[in-house]
PDB file of C-alpha atoms and ligand atoms in Angstrom:
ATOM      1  CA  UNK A   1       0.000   0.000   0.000  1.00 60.00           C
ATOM      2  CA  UNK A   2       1.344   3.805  -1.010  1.00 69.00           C
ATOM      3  CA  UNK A   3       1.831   5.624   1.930  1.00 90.00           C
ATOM      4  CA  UNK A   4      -0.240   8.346   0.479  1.00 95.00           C
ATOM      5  CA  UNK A   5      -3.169   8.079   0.889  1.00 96.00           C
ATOM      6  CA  UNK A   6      -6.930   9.989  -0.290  1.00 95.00           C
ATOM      7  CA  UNK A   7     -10.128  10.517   0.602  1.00 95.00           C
ATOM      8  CA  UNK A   8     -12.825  12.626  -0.311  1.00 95.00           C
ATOM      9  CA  UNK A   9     -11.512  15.824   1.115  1.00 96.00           C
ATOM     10  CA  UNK A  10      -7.766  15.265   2.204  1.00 97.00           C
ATOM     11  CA  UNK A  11      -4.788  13.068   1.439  1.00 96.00           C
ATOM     12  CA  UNK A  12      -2.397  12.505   4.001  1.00 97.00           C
ATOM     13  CA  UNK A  13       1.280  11.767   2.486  1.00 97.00           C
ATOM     14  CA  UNK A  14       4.688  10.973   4.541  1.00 97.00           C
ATOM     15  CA  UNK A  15       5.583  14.157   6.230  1.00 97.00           C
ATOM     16  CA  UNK A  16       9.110  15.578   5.231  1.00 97.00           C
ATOM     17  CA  UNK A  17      11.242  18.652   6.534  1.00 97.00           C
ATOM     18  CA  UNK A  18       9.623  20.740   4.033  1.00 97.00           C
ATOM     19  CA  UNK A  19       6.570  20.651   6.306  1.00 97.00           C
ATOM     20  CA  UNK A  20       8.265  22.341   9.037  1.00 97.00           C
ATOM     21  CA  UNK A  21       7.205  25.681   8.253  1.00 96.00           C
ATOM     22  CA  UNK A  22       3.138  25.235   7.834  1.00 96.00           C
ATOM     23  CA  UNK A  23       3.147  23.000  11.467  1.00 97.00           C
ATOM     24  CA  UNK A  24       5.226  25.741  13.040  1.00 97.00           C
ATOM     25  CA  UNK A  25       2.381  28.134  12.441  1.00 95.00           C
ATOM     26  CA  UNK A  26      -0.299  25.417  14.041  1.00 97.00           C
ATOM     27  CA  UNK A  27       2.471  24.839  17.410  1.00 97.00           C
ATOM     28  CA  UNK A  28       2.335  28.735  17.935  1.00 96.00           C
ATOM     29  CA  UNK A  29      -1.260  28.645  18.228  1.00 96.00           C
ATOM     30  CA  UNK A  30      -1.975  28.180  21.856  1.00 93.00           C
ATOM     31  CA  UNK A  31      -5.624  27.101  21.224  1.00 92.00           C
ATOM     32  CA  UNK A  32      -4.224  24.560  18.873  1.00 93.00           C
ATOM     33  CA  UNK A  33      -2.294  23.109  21.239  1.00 94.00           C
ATOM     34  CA  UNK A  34      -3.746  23.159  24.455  1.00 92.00           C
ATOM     35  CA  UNK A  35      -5.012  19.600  24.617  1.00 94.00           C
ATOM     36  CA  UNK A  36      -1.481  18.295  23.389  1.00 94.00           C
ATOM     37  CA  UNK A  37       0.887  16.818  25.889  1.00 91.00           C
ATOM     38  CA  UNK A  38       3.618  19.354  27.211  1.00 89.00           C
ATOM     39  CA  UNK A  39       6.544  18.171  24.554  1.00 90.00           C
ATOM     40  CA  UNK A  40       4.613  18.357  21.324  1.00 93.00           C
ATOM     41  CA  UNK A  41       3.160  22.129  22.915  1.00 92.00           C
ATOM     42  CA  UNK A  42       7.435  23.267  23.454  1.00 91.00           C
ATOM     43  CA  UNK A  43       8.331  22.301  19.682  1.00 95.00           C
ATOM     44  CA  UNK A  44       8.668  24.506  16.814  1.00 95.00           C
ATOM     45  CA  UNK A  45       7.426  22.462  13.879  1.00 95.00           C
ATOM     46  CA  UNK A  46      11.162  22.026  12.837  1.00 97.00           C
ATOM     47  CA  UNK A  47      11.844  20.016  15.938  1.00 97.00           C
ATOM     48  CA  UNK A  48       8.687  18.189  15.751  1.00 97.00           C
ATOM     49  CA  UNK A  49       9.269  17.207  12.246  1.00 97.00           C
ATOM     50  CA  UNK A  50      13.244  15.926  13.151  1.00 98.00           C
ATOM     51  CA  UNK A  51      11.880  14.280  16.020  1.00 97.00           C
ATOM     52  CA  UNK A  52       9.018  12.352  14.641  1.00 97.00           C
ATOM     53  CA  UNK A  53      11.329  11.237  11.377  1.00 97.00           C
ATOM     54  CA  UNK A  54      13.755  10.099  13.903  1.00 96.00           C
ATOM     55  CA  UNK A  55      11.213   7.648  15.692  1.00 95.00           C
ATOM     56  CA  UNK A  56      10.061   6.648  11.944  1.00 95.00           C
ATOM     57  CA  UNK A  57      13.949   5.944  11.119  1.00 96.00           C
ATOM     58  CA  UNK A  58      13.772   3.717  14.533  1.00 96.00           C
ATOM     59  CA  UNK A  59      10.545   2.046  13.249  1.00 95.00           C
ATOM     60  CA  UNK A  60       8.285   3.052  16.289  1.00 96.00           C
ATOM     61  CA  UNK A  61       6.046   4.972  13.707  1.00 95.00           C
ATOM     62  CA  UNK A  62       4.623   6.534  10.466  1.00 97.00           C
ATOM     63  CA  UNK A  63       3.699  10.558  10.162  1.00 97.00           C
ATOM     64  CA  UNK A  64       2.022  11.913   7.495  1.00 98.00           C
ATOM     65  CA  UNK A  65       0.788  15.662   6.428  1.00 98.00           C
ATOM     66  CA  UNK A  66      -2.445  16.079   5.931  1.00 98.00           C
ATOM     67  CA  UNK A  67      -3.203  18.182   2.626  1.00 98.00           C
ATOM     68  CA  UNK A  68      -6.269  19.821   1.244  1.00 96.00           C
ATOM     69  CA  UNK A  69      -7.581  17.435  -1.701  1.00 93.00           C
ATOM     70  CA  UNK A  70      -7.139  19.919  -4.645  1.00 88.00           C
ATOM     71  CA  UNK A  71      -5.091  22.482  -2.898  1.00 88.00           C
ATOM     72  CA  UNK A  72      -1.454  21.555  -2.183  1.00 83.00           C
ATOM     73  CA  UNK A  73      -1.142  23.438   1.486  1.00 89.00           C
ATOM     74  CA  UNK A  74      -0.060  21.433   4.806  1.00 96.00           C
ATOM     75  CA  UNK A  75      -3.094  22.003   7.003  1.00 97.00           C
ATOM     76  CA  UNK A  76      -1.487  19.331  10.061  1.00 98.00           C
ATOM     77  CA  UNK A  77      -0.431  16.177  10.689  1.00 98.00           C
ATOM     78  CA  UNK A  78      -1.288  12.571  11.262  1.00 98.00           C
ATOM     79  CA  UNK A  79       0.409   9.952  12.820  1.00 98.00           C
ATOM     80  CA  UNK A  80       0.714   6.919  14.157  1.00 98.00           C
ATOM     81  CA  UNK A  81       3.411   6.670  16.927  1.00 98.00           C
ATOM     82  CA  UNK A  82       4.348   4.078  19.778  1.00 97.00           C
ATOM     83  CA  UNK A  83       4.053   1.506  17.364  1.00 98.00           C
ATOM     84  CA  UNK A  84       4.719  -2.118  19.030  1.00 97.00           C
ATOM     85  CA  UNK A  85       5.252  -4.858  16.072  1.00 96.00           C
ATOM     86  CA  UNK A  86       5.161  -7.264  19.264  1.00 97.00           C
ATOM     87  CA  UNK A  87       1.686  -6.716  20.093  1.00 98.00           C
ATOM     88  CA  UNK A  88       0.796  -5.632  16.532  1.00 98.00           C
ATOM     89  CA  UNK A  89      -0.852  -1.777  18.032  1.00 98.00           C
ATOM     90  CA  UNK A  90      -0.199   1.948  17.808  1.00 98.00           C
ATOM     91  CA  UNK A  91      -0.801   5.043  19.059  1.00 98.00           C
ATOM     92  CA  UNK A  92      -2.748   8.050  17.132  1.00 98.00           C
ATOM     93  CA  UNK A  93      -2.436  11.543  17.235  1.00 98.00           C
ATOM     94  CA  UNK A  94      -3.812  14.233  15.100  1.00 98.00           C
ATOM     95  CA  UNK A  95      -3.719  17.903  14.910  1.00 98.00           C
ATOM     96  CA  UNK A  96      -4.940  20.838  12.619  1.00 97.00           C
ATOM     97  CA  UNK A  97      -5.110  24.553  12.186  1.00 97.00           C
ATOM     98  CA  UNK A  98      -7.845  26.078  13.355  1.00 96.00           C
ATOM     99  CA  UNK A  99      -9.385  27.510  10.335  1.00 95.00           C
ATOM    100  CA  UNK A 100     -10.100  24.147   9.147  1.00 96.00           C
ATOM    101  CA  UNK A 101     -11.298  22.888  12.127  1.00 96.00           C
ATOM    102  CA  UNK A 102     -15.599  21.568  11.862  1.00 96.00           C
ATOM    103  CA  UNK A 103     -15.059  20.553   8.022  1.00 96.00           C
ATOM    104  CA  UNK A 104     -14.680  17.349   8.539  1.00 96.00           C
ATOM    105  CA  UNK A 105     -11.184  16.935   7.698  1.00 97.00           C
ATOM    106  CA  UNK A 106      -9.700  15.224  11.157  1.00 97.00           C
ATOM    107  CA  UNK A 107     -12.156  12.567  10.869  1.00 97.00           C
ATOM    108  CA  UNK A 108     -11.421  12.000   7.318  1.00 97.00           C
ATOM    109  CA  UNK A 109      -7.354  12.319   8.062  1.00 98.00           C
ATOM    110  CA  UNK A 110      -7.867   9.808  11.369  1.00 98.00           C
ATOM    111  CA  UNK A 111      -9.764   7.324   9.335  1.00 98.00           C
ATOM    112  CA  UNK A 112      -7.192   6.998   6.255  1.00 97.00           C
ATOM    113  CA  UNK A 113      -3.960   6.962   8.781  1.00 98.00           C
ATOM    114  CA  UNK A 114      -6.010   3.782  11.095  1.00 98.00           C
ATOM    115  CA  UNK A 115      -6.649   2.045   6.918  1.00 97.00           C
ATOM    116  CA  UNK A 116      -2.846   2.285   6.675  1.00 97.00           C
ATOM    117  CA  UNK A 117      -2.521   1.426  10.402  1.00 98.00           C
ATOM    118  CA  UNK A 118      -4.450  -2.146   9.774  1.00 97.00           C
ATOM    119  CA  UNK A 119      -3.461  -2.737   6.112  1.00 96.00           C
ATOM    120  CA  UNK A 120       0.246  -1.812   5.982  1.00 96.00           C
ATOM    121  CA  UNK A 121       1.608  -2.069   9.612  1.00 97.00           C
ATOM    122  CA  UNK A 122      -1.028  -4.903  10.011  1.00 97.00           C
ATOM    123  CA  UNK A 123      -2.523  -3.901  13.205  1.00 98.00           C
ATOM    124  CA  UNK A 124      -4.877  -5.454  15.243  1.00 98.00           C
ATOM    125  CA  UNK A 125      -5.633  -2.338  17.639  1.00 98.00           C
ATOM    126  CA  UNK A 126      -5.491   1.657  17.325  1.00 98.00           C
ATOM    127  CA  UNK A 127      -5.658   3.227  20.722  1.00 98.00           C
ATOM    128  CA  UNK A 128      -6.054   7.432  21.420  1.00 98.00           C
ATOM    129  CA  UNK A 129      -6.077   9.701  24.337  1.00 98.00           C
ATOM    130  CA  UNK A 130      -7.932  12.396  24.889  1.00 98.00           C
ATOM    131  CA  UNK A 131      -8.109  15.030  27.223  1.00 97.00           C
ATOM    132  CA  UNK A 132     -11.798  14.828  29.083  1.00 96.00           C
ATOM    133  CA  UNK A 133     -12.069  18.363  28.341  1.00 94.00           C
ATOM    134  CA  UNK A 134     -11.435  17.619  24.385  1.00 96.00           C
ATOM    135  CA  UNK A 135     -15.068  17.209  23.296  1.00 95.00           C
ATOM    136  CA  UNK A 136     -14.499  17.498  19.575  1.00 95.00           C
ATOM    137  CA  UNK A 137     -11.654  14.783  19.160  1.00 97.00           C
ATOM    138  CA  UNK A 138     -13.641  12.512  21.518  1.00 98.00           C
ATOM    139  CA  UNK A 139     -16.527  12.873  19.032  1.00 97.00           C
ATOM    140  CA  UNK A 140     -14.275  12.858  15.925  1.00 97.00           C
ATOM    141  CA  UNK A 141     -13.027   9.051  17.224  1.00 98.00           C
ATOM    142  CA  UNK A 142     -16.347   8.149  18.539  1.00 98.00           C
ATOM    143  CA  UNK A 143     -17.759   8.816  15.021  1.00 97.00           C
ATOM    144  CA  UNK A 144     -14.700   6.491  13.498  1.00 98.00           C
ATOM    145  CA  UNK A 145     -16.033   3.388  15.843  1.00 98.00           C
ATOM    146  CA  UNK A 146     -13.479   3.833  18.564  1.00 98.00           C
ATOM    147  CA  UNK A 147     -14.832   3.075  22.286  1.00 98.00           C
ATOM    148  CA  UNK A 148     -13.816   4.732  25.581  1.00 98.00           C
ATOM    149  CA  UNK A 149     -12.132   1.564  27.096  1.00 98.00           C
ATOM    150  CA  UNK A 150     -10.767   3.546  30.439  1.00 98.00           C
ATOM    151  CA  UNK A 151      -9.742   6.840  32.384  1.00 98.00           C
ATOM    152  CA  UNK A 152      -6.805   7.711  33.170  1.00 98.00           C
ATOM    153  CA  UNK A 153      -7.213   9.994  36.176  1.00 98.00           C
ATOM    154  CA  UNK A 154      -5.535  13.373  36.425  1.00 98.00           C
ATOM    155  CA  UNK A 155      -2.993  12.418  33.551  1.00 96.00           C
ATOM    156  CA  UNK A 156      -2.701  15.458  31.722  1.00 95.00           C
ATOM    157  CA  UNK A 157      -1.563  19.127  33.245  1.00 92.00           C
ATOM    158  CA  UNK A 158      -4.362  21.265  31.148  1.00 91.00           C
ATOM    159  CA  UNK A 159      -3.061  24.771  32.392  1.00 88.00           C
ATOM    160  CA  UNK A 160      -2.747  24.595  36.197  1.00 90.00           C
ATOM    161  CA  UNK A 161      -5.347  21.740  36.228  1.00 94.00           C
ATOM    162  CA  UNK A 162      -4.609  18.271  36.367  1.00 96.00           C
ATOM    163  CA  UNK A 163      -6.843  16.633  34.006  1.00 97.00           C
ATOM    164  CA  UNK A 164      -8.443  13.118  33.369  1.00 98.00           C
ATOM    165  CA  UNK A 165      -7.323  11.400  29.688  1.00 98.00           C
ATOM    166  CA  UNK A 166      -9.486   8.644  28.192  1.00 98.00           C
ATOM    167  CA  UNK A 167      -8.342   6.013  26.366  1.00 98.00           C
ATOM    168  CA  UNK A 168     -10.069   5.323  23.539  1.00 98.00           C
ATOM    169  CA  UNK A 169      -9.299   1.763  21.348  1.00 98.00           C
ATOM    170  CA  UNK A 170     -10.272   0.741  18.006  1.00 98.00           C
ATOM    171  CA  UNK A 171      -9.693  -3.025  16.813  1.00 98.00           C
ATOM    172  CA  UNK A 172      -9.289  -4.375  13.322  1.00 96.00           C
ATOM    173  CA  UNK A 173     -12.444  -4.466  11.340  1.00 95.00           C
ATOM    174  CA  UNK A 174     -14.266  -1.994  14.026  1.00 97.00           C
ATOM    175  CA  UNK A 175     -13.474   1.283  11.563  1.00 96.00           C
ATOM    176  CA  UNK A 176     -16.043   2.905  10.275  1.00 94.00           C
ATOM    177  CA  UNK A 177     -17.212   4.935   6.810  1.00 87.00           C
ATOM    178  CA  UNK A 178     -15.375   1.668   4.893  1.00 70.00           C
ATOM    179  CA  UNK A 179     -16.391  -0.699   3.317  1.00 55.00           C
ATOM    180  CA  UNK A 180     -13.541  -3.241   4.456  1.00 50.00           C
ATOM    181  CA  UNK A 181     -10.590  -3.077   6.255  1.00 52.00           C
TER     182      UNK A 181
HETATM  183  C1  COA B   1      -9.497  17.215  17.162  1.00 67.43           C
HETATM  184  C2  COA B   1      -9.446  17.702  15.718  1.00 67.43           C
HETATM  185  C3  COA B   1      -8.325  16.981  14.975  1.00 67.43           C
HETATM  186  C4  COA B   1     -10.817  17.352  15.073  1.00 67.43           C
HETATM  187  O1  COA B   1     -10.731  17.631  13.696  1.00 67.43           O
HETATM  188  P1  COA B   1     -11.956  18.313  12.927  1.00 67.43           P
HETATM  189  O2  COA B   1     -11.621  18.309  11.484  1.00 67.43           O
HETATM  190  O3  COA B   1     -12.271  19.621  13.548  1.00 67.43           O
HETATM  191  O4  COA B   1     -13.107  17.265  13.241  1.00 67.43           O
HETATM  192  P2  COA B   1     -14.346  16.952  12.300  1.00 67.43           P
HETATM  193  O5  COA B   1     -14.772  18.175  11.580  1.00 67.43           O
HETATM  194  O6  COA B   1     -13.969  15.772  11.464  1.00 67.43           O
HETATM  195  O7  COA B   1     -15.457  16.595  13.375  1.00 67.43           O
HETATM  196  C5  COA B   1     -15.659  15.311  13.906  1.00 67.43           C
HETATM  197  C6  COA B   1     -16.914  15.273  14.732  1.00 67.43           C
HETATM  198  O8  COA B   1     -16.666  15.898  15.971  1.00 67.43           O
HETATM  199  C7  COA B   1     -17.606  16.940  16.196  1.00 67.43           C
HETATM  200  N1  COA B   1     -16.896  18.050  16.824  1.00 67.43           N
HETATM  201  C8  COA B   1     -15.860  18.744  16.313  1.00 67.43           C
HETATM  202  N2  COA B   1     -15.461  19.682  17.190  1.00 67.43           N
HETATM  203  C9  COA B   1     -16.288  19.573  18.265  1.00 67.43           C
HETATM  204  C10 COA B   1     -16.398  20.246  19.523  1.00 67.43           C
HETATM  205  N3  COA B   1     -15.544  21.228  19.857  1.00 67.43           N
HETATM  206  N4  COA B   1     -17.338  19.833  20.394  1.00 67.43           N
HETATM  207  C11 COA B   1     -18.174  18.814  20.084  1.00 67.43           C
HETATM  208  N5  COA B   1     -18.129  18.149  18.907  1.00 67.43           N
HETATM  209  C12 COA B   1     -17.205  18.520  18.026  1.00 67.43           C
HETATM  210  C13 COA B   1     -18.119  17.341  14.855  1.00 67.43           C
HETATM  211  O9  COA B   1     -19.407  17.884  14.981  1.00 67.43           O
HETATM  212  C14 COA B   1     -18.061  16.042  14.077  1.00 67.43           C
HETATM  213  O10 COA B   1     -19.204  15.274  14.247  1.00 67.43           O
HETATM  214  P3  COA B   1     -20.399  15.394  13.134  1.00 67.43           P
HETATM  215  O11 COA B   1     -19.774  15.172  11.806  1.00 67.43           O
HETATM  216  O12 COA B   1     -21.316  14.299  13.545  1.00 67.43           O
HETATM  217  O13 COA B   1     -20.947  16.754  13.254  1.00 67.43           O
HETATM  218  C15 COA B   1      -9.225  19.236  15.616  1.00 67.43           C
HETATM  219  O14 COA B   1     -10.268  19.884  16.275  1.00 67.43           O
HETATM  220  C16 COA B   1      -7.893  19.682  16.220  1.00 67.43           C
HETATM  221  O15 COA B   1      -6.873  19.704  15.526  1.00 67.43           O
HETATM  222  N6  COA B   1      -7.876  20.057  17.514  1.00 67.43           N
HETATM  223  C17 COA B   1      -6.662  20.520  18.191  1.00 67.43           C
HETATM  224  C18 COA B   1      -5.661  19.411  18.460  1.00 67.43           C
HETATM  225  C19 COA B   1      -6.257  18.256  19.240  1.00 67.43           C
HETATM  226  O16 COA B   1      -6.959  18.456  20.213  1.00 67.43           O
HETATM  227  N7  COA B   1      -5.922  17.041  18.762  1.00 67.43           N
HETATM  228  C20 COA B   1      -6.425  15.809  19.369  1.00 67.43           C
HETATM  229  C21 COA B   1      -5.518  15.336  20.410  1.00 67.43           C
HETATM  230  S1  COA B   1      -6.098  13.745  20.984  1.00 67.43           S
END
């Protein structure tokens, strides 16, 4: 399978350096990145990028960009991260720029990363965590067929707050809006 993949509104393709710039203008934007965990919130995109290409080098991962079908601007990332070849499952994490936030793009982005997930790294889970506060991702993965399997209580530092994080999991064949996986 390509590691580029499209949908109806987006592609998602392997992220590269050249993506630095457009992700640096998402990691200044403080409403962007509240819900992310404290290292990802510190990083210009250039570190980001270096870092996450590292763990791919180190095969713990895949990132991709997530593009505008149509247009050819970076509007954020996807990726898949954590990744255990052991116990076939991976971690995803997602973010956007605000002005494309509500269009349906993160679900879209989410959905074709988790199809690569199962069909190319031949997974048998996908988990995510989310911030209790983060309403809209936990409906984005809700929407994709991923269940709240557990809390994990005061995890997260959300400003001064400690905050729960739910763990959400989706297994092989539970994706939805395809017709197989
Ligand atoms: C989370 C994020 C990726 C969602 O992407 P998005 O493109 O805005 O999501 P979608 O448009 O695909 O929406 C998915 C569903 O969630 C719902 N939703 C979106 N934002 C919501 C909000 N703030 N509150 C409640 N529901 C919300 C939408 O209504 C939609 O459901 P619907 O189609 O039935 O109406 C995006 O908001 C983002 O980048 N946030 C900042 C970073 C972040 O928090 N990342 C997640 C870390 S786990």
């Amino acid at each position: 399978m390509s590691a580029t993949l499209r949908g109806t509104l987006v592609e998602i393709r392997p992220l590269t350096l050249a993506d630095s710039h457009a992700l640096s203008e998402i990691l200044r934007d403080r409403r962007s990145t509240r819900f992310l965990p404290p290292r990802v919130r510190h990083e210009a995109g250039l570190q980001f990028v270096r870092r996450v290409l590292k763990e791919q080098r180190s095969g713990t991962g895949f990132s991709f960009a997530i593009v505008v079908k149509g247009e050819n601007h970076v509007v954020g990332q996807v990726r898949l991260m954590d990744w255990s070849r052991a116990e076939s499952r991976a971690e995803v994490g997602v973010w956007l720029k605000r002005k494309y936030w509500g269009k349906g793009f993160g679900t879209e982005a989410v959905r074709l990363a988790c199809l690569f997930g199962f069909r190319s790294m031949r997974l048998h889970r996908v988990v995510a965590k989310v911030v209790s506060d983060n309403g809209g991702s936990a409906a984005m993965l809700r929407k994709l067929g991923f269940r709240q399997e557990g809390t994990l209580r005061r995890e997260a530092r959300v400003g001064r707050t400690w905050t729960d994080v739910w763990v959400y999991g989706l297994l092989r064949g539970e994706l939805r809006g395809l017709r197989t996986v």
